[in-house]
Coordinates of C-alpha atoms and ligand atoms in Angstrom, one line a residue:
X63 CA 90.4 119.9 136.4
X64 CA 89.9 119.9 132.6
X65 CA 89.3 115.7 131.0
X66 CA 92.6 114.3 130.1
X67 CA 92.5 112.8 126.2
X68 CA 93.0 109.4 125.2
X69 CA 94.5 108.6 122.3
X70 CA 94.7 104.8 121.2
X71 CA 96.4 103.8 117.9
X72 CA 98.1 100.3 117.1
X73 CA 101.8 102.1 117.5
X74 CA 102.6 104.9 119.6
X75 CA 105.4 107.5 118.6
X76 CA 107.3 107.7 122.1
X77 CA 108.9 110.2 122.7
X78 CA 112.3 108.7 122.4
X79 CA 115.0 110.0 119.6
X80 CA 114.8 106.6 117.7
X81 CA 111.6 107.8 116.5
X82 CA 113.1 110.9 114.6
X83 CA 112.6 109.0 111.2
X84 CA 109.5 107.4 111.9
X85 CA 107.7 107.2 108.3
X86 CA 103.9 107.2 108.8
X87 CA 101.2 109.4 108.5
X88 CA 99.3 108.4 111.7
X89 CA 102.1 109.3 114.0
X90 CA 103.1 112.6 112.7
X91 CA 99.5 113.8 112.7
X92 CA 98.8 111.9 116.4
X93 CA 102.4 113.0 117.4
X94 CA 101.4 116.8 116.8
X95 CA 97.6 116.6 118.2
X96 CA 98.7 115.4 121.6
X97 CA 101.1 118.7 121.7
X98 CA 100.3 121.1 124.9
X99 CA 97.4 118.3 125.7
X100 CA 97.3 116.4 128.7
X101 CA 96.6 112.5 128.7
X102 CA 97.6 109.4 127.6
X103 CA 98.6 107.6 124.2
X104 CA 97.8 103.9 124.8
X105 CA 99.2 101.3 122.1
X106 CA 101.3 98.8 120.9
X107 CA 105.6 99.0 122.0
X108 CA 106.2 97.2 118.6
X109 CA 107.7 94.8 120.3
X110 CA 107.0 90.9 120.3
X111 CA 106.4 89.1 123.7
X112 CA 104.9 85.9 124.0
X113 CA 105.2 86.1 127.9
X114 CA 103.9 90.0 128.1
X115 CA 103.2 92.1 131.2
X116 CA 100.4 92.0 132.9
X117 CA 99.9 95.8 132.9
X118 CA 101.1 98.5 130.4
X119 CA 105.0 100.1 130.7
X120 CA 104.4 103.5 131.3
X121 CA 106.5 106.6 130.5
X122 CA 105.5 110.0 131.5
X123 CA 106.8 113.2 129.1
X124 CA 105.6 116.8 129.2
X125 CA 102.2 116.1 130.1
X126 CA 101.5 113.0 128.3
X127 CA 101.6 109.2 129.4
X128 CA 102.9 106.8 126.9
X129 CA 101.5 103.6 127.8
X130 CA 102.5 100.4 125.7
X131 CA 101.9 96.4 126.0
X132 CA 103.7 94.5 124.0
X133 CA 101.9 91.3 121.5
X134 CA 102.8 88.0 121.1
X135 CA 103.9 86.4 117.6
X136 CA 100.2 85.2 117.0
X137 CA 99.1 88.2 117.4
X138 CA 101.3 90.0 115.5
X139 CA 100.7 88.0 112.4
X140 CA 97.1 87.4 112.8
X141 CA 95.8 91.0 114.0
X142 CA 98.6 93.4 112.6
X143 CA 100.0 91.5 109.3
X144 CA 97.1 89.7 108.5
X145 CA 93.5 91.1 108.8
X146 CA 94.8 94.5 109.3
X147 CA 97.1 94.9 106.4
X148 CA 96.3 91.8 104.2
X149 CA 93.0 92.5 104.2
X150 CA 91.6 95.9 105.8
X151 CA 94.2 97.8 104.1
X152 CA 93.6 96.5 100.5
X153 CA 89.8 96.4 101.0
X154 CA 89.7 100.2 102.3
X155 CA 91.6 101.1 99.3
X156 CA 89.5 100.1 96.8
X157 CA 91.7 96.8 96.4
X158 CA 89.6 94.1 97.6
X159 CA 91.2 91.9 95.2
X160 CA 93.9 91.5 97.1
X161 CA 93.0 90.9 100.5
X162 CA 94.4 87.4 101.7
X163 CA 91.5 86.7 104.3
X164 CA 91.3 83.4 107.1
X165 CA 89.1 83.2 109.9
X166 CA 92.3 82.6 112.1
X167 CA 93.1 86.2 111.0
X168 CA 89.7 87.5 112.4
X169 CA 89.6 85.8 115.4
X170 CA 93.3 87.2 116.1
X171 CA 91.8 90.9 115.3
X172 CA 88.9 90.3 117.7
X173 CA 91.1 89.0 120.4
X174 CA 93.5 91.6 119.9
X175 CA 91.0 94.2 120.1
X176 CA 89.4 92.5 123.5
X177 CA 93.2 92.9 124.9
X178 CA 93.5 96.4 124.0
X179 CA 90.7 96.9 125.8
X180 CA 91.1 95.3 128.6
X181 CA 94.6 96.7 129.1
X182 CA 92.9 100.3 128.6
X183 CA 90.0 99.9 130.8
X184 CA 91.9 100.3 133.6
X185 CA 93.7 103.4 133.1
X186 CA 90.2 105.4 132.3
X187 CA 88.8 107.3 134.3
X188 CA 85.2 108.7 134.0
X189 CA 86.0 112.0 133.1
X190 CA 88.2 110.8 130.1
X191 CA 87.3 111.4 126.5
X192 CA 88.9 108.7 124.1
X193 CA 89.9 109.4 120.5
X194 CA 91.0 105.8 118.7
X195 CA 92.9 105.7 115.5
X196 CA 92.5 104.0 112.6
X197 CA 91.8 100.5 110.5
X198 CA 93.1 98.1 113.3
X199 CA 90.7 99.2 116.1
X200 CA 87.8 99.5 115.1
X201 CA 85.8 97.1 117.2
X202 CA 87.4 98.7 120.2
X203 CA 84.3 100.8 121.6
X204 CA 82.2 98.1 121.5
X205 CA 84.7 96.5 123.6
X206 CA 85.1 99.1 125.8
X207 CA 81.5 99.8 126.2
X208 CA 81.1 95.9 127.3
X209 CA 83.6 96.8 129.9
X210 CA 80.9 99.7 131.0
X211 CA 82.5 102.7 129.9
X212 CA 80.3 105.5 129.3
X213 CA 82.8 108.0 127.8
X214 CA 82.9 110.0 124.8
X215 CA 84.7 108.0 122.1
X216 CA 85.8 108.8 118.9
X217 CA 87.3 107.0 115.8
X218 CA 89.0 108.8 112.9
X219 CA 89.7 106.4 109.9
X220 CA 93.2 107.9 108.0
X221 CA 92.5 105.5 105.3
X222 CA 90.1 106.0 102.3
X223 CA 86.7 104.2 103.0
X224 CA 86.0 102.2 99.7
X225 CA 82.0 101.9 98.6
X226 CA 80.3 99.3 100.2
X227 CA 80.2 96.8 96.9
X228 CA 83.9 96.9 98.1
X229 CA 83.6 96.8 102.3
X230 CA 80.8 94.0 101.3
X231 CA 83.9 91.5 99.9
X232 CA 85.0 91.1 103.5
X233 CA 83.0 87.8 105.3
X234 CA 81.6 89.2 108.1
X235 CA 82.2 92.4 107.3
X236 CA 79.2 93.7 109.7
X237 CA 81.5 92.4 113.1
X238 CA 83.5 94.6 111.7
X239 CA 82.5 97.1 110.5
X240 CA 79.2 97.9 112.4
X241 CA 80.7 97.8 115.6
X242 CA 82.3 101.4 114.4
X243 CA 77.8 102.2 115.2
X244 CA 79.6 101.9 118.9
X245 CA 81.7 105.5 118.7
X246 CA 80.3 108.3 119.1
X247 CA 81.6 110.1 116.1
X248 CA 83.3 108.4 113.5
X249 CA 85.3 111.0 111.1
X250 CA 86.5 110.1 107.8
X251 CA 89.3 112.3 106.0
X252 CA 86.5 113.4 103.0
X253 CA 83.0 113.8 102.5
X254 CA 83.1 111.1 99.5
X255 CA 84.6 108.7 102.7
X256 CA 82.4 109.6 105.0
X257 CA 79.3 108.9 102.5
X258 CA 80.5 105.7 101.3
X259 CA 80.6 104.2 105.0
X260 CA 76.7 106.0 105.5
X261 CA 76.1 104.5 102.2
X262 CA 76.9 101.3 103.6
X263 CA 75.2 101.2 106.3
X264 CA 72.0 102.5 105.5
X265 CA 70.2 99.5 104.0
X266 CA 71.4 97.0 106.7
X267 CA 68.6 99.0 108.6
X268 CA 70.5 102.1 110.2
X269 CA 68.5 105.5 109.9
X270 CA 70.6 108.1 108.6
X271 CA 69.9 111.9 110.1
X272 CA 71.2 115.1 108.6
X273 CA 72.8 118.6 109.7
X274 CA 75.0 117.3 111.3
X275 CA 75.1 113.9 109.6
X276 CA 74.5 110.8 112.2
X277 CA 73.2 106.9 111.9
X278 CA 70.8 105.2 114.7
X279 CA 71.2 101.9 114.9
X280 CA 69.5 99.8 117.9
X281 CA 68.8 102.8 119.6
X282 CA 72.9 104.0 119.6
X283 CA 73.5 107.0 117.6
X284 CA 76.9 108.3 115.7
X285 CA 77.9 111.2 114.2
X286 CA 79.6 111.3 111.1
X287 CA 81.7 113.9 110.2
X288 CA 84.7 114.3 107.6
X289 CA 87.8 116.3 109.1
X290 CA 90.6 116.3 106.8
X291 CA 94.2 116.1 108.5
X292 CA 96.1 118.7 108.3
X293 CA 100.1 119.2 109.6
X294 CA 102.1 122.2 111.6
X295 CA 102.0 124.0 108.8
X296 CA 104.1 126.8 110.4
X297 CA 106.5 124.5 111.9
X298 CA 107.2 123.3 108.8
X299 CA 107.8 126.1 106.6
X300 CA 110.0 127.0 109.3
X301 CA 111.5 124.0 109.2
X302 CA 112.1 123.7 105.8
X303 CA 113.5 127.1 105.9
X304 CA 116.6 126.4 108.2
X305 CA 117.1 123.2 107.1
X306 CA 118.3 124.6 103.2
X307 CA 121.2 125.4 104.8
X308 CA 121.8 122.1 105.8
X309 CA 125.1 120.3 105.3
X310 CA 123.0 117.5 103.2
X311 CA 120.9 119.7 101.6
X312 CA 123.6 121.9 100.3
X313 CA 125.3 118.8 99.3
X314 CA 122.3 117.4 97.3
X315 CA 122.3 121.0 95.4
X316 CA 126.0 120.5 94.7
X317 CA 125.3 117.5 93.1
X318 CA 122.3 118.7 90.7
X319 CA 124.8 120.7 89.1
X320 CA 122.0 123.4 88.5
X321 CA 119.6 120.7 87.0
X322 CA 115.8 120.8 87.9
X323 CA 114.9 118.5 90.7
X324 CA 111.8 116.7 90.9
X325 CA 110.5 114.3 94.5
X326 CA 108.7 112.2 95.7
X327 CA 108.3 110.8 99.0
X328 CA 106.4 107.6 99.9
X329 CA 106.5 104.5 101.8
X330 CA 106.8 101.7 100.1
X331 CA 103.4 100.9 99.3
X332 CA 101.0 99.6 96.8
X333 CA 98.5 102.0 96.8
X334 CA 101.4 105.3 96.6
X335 CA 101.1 104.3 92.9
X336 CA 105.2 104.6 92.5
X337 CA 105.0 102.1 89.6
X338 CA 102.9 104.4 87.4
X339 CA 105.0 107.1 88.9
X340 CA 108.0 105.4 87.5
X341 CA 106.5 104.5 83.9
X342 CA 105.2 108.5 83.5
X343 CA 108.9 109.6 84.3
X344 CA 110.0 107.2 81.7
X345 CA 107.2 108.4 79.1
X346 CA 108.3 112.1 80.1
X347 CA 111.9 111.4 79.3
X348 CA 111.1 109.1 76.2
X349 CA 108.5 112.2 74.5
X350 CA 110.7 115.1 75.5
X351 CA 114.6 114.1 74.7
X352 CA 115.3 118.1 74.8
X353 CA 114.8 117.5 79.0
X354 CA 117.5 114.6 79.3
X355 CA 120.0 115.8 81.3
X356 CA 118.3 118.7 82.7
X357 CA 116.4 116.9 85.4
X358 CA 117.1 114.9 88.1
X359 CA 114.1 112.4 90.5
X360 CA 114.8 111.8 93.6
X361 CA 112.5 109.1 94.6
X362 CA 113.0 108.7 98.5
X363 CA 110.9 105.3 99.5
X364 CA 111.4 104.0 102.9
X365 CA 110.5 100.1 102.9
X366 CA 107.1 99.6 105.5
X367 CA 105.5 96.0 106.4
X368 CA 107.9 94.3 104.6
X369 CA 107.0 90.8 106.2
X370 CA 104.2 90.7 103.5
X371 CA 104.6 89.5 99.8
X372 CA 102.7 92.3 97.9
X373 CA 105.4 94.4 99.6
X374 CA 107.8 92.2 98.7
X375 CA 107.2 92.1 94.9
X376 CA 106.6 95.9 94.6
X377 CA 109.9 96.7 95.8
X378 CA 111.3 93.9 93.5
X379 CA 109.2 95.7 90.3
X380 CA 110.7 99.0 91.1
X381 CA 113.7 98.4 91.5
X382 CA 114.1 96.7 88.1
X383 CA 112.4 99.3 86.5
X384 CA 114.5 102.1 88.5
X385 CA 117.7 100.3 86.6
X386 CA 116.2 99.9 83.5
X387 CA 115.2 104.4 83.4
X388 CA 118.8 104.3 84.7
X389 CA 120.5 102.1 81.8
X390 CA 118.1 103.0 79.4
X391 CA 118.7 107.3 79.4
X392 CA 121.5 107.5 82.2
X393 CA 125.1 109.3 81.2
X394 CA 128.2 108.6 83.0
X395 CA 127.8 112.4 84.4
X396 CA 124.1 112.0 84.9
X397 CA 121.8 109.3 87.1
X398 CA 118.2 110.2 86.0
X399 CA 116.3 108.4 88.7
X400 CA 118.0 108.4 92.5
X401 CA 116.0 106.2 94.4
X402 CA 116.6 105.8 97.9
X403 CA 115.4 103.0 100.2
X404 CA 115.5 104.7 103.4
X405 CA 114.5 107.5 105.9
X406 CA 115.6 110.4 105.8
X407 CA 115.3 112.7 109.2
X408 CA 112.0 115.0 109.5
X409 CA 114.4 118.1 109.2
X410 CA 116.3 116.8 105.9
X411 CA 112.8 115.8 104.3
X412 CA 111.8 119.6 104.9
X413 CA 114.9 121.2 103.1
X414 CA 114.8 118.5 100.4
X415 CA 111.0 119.7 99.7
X416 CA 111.9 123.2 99.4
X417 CA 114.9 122.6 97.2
X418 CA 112.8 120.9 94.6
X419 CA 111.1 122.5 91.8
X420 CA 108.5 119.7 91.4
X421 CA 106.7 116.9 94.0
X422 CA 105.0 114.3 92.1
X423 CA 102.4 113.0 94.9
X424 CA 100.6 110.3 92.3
X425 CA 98.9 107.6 94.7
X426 CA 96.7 105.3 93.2
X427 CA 94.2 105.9 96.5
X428 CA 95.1 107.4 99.7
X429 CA 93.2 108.7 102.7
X430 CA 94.8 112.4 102.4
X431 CA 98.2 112.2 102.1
X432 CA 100.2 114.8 104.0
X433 CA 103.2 114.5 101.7
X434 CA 101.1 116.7 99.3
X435 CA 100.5 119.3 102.4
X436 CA 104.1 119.0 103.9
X437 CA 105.7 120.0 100.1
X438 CA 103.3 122.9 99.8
X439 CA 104.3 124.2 102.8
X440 CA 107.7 123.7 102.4
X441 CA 108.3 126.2 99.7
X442 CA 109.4 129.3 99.3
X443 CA 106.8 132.0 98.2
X444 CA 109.2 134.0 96.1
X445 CA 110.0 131.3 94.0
X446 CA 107.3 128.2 94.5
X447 CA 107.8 124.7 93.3
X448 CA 104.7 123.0 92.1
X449 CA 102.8 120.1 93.0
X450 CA 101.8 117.0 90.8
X451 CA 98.6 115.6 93.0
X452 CA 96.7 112.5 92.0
X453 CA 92.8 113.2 92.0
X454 CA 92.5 109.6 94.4
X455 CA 94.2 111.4 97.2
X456 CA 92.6 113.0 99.5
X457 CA 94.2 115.7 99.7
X458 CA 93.5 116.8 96.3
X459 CA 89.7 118.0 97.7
X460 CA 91.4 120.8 99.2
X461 CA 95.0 121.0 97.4
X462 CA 92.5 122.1 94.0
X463 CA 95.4 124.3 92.6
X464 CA 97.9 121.8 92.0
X465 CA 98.2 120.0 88.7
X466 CA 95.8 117.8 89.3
X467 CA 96.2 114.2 87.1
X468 CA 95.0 110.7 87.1
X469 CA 98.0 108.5 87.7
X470 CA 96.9 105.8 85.7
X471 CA 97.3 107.6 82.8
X472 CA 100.7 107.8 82.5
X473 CA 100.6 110.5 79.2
X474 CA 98.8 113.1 81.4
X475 CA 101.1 112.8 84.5
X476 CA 104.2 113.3 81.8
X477 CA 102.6 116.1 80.5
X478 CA 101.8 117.4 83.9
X479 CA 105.9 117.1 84.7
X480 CA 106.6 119.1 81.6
X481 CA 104.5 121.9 82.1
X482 CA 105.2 122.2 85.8
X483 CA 109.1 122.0 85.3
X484 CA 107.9 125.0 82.5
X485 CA 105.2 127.0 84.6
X486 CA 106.5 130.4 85.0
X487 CA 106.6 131.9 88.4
X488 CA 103.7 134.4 87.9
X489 CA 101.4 131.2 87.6
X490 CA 103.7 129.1 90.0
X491 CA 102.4 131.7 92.8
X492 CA 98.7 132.2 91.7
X493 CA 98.9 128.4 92.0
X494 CA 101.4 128.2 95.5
X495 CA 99.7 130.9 97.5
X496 CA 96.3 129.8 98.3
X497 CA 96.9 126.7 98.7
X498 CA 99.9 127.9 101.5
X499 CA 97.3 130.1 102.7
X500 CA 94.5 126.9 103.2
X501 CA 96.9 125.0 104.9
X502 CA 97.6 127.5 107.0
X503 CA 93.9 128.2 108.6
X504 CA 93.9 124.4 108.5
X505 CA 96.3 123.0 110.7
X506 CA 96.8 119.7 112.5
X507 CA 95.3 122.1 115.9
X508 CA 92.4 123.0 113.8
X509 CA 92.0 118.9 113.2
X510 CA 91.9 117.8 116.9
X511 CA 90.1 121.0 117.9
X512 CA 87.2 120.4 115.0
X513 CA 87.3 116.7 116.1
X514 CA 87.0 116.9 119.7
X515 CA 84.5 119.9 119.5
X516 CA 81.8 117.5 117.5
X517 CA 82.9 114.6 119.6
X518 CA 82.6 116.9 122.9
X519 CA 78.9 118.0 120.9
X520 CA 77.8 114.6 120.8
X521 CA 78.3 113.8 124.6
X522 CA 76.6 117.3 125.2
X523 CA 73.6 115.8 123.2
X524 CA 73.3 112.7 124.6
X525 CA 74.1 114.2 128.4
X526 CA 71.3 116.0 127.6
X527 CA 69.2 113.2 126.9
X528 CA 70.4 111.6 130.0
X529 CA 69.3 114.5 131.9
X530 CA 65.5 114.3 130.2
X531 CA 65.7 110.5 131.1
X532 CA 67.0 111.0 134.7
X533 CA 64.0 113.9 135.1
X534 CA 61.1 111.3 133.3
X535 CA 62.6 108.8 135.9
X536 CA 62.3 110.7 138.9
X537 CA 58.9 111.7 137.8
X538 CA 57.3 108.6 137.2
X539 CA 59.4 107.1 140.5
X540 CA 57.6 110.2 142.1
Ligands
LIG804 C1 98.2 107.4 106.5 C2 97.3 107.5 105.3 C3 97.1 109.9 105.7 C4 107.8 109.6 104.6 N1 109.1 109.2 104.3 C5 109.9 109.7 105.3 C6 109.0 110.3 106.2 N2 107.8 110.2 105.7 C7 106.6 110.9 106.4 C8 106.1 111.9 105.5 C9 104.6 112.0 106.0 C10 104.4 110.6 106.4 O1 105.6 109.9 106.6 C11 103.6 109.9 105.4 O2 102.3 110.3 105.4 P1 101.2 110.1 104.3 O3 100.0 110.8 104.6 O4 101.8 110.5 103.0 O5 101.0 108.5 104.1 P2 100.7 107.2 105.1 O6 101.9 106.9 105.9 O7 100.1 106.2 104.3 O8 99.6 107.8 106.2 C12 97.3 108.8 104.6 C13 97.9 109.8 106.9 O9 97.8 108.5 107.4 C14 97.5 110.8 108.0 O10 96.2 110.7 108.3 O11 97.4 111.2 105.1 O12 96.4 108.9 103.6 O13 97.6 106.4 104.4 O14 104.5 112.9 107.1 O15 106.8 113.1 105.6 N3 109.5 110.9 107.3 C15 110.8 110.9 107.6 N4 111.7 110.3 106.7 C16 111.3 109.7 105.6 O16 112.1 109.2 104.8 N5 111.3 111.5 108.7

């Protein structure tokens, strides 16, 4: 019987139909890995609980087990809303300015971690490789590995990894972040990522090896390895394909009215840059009055963590500045700027990307971002629309024939709009079809298979060591 795969990540995506308009990154790469794989996806319900189970609700679908536990308020604040995403998730991108750190809210990580743990522990078996997700676990090996399991594990960080000036403004950062020396791989979405955590760990006394790359620390070893995410590229084309002919889709072209339409999709989010996005539209409609009227931006932005005040403000400082593009250029037959506060479903997202001419994907830092990959695939060879990408995502390593810009310069990203609404088609396709073609060869399947293959490499190594330990054993016992 082949290993089953565990996949641990704070939330799981069950398989229910509430989750059709789930807006997150992790889930729809995580969702579409554990396709046709057999095993488990532990995490949290999202639900609060201050008198929780003793052991995980289970529910079994296709071949996968989705197990969840359930936190209590304390945890919730301290693990989730504060060190996770008050302070990991402005540290990691490049924000350390911002993190709101207490020691509470390190404690309530750790402990949170320790119960993730032990809720796991007892659904592994030995034969079980682990694959764990992301900013809010990553003391979980070591945890595990206290609890005596010997397994493979793997941790992919979806987040940018900041330099380690940056990583260094969190106290304690080494609890932290050295216990990721407890994995045995550890893959980052780029090689810049992936070099800034070696870089950081290298002169608090871990060796770094080459080819592939690893770090020894106190006699553990990791691999590190960068594995970009990738989505169902096929699916999605395919997707986006039907779904033009979509009651709300043909609606939205109704409404254009023939007028060029430009996107973006984000949630609401510091680091999605959407404020300089906002200000580069204005500048673009300012400079270039012959456009007024000819272009419409549909700015789709559902609301995430809004519990926290940076989230709080941001949506306060674009919405005031979506009214003033509005009052400022508006006609009574034409709304420049549509900007919409919630989901949309996966399927309407798809048609909505093919429909437009332009995506402006502007973050100001961002792991890869699949927006980028999911509007690329999305359109229609024939006739291409192009892609605005910011050079601080990720995905702009790989996504090289886009209009690449820096989104903090608001007079390049203007230009950028103009001269894609203006590209002709001939260049629109010499642009479109490698890129289509890239994303094609790699896939979310080629992600998990190039992950698991290294981590499944690394067990073969040290297996093999074991073995040369068991024989010097039973040689010196003999
Ligand atoms: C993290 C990293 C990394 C958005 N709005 C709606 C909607 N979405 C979907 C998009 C896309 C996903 O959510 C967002 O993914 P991103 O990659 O753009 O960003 P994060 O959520 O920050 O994801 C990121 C990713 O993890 C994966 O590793 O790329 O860098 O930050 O799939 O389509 N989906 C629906 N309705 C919406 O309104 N259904």
């Amino acid at each position: 019987m082949s290993s089953r795969l565990i996949v641990v990540s704070n939330r799981v995506a069950a398989p229910d139909p509430g989750n059709r308009h789930t807006a997150g990154g992790l889930a729809v790469a995580v969702k579409a890995a554990m396709r046709n794989r057999t095993g488990v996806w532990f995490g949290w319900s999202g639900k609060i609980n201050d008198d929780p189970a003793e052991e995980p609700l289970v529910q079994r679908c296709n071949k996968v087990d989705y197990a969840v536990i359930d936190l209590s308020e304390a945890d919730f604040q301290e693990y989730y809303n504060g060190l996770a995403n008050r302070v990991l998730w402005p540290i990691l991108h490049y924000r350390g300015d911002l993190q709101e750190y207490s020691r509470a809210d390190q404690t309530g990580y750790m402990r949170v971690n320790r119960l993730f743990a032990e809720k796991l522990s007892e659904l592994i078996r030995d034969d079980d490789v682990i694959w764990v997700h992301d900013y809010h676990l990553m003391p979980l090996a070591r945890e595990l590995r206290a609890r005596g399991h010997g397994n493979p594990i793997g941790f992919f960080l979806h987040i940018p990894c900041a330099p380690p000036d940056i990583v260094q403004t969190l106290p304690h950062h080494e609890d932290i972040f050295g216990a990721l020396t407890y994995y045995d791989l550890v893959g980052f979405q780029t090689e810049r990522d992936r070099d800034n955590f070696a870089h950081y760990l290298t002169p608090m006394g871990a060796t770094l090896g080459r080819n592939p790359m690893t770090i020894s620390v106190d006699g553990r070893q990791t691999r590190l390895g960068a594995f970009p995410v990738g989505i169902e590229t096929a699916a999605f084309a395919r997707l986006s394909r039907f779904s033009m002919h979509s009651r709300c889709v043909e609606d939205v072209r109704e409404s254009l009215q023939g007028r060029k339409l430009v996107i973006g999709v984000d949630r609401l989010d510091y680091s999605k840059g959407i404020l300089h996005r906002i200000n580069a539209f204005d500048r673009f409609l300012d400079e270039h009055p012959e456009w007024r009227s000819k272009v419409v931006f549909l700015q789709i932005t559902p609301r995430s963590r809004s519990d926290i005040k940076e989230y709080i403000a941001i949506e306060d400082e674009v919405t005031a500045m979506v009214g003033k593009i509005n009052g400022r250029y508006g006609e009574a037959d034409w709304t420049p700027l549509r900007y919409i506060n919630r989901p949309y479903s996966r399927t309407v997202l798809a048609g909505l990307y093919r429909l437009a001419d332009v995506a402006l994907v502007t973050p100001l830092r961002d792991g890869m971002n699949l927006v980028a990959k999911e509007f690329v695939a999305a359109q229609d060879r024939a006739d291409p629309g192009v892609l605005v990408l910011s050079e601080f995502a990720g995905a702009s390593a790989e996504l090289d024939r886009a209009l690449i810009v820096n989104p903090h310069e608001s007079e390049a990203v203007a230009a950028a709009l103009k001269q894609a609404l203006e590209m002709p088609l001939e260049e629109r396709q010499r642009r479109h079809d490698p890129m289509m073609d890239h994303l094609l060869e790699y896939d979310i399947d080629h992600w998990a298979e190039e992950f698991l293959s290294a981590l499944g490499e690394t067990r073969h190594r040290s297996g093999l060591l074991e073995s040369l330990r068991g024989l010097f054993a039973v040689s010196l016992g003999g």
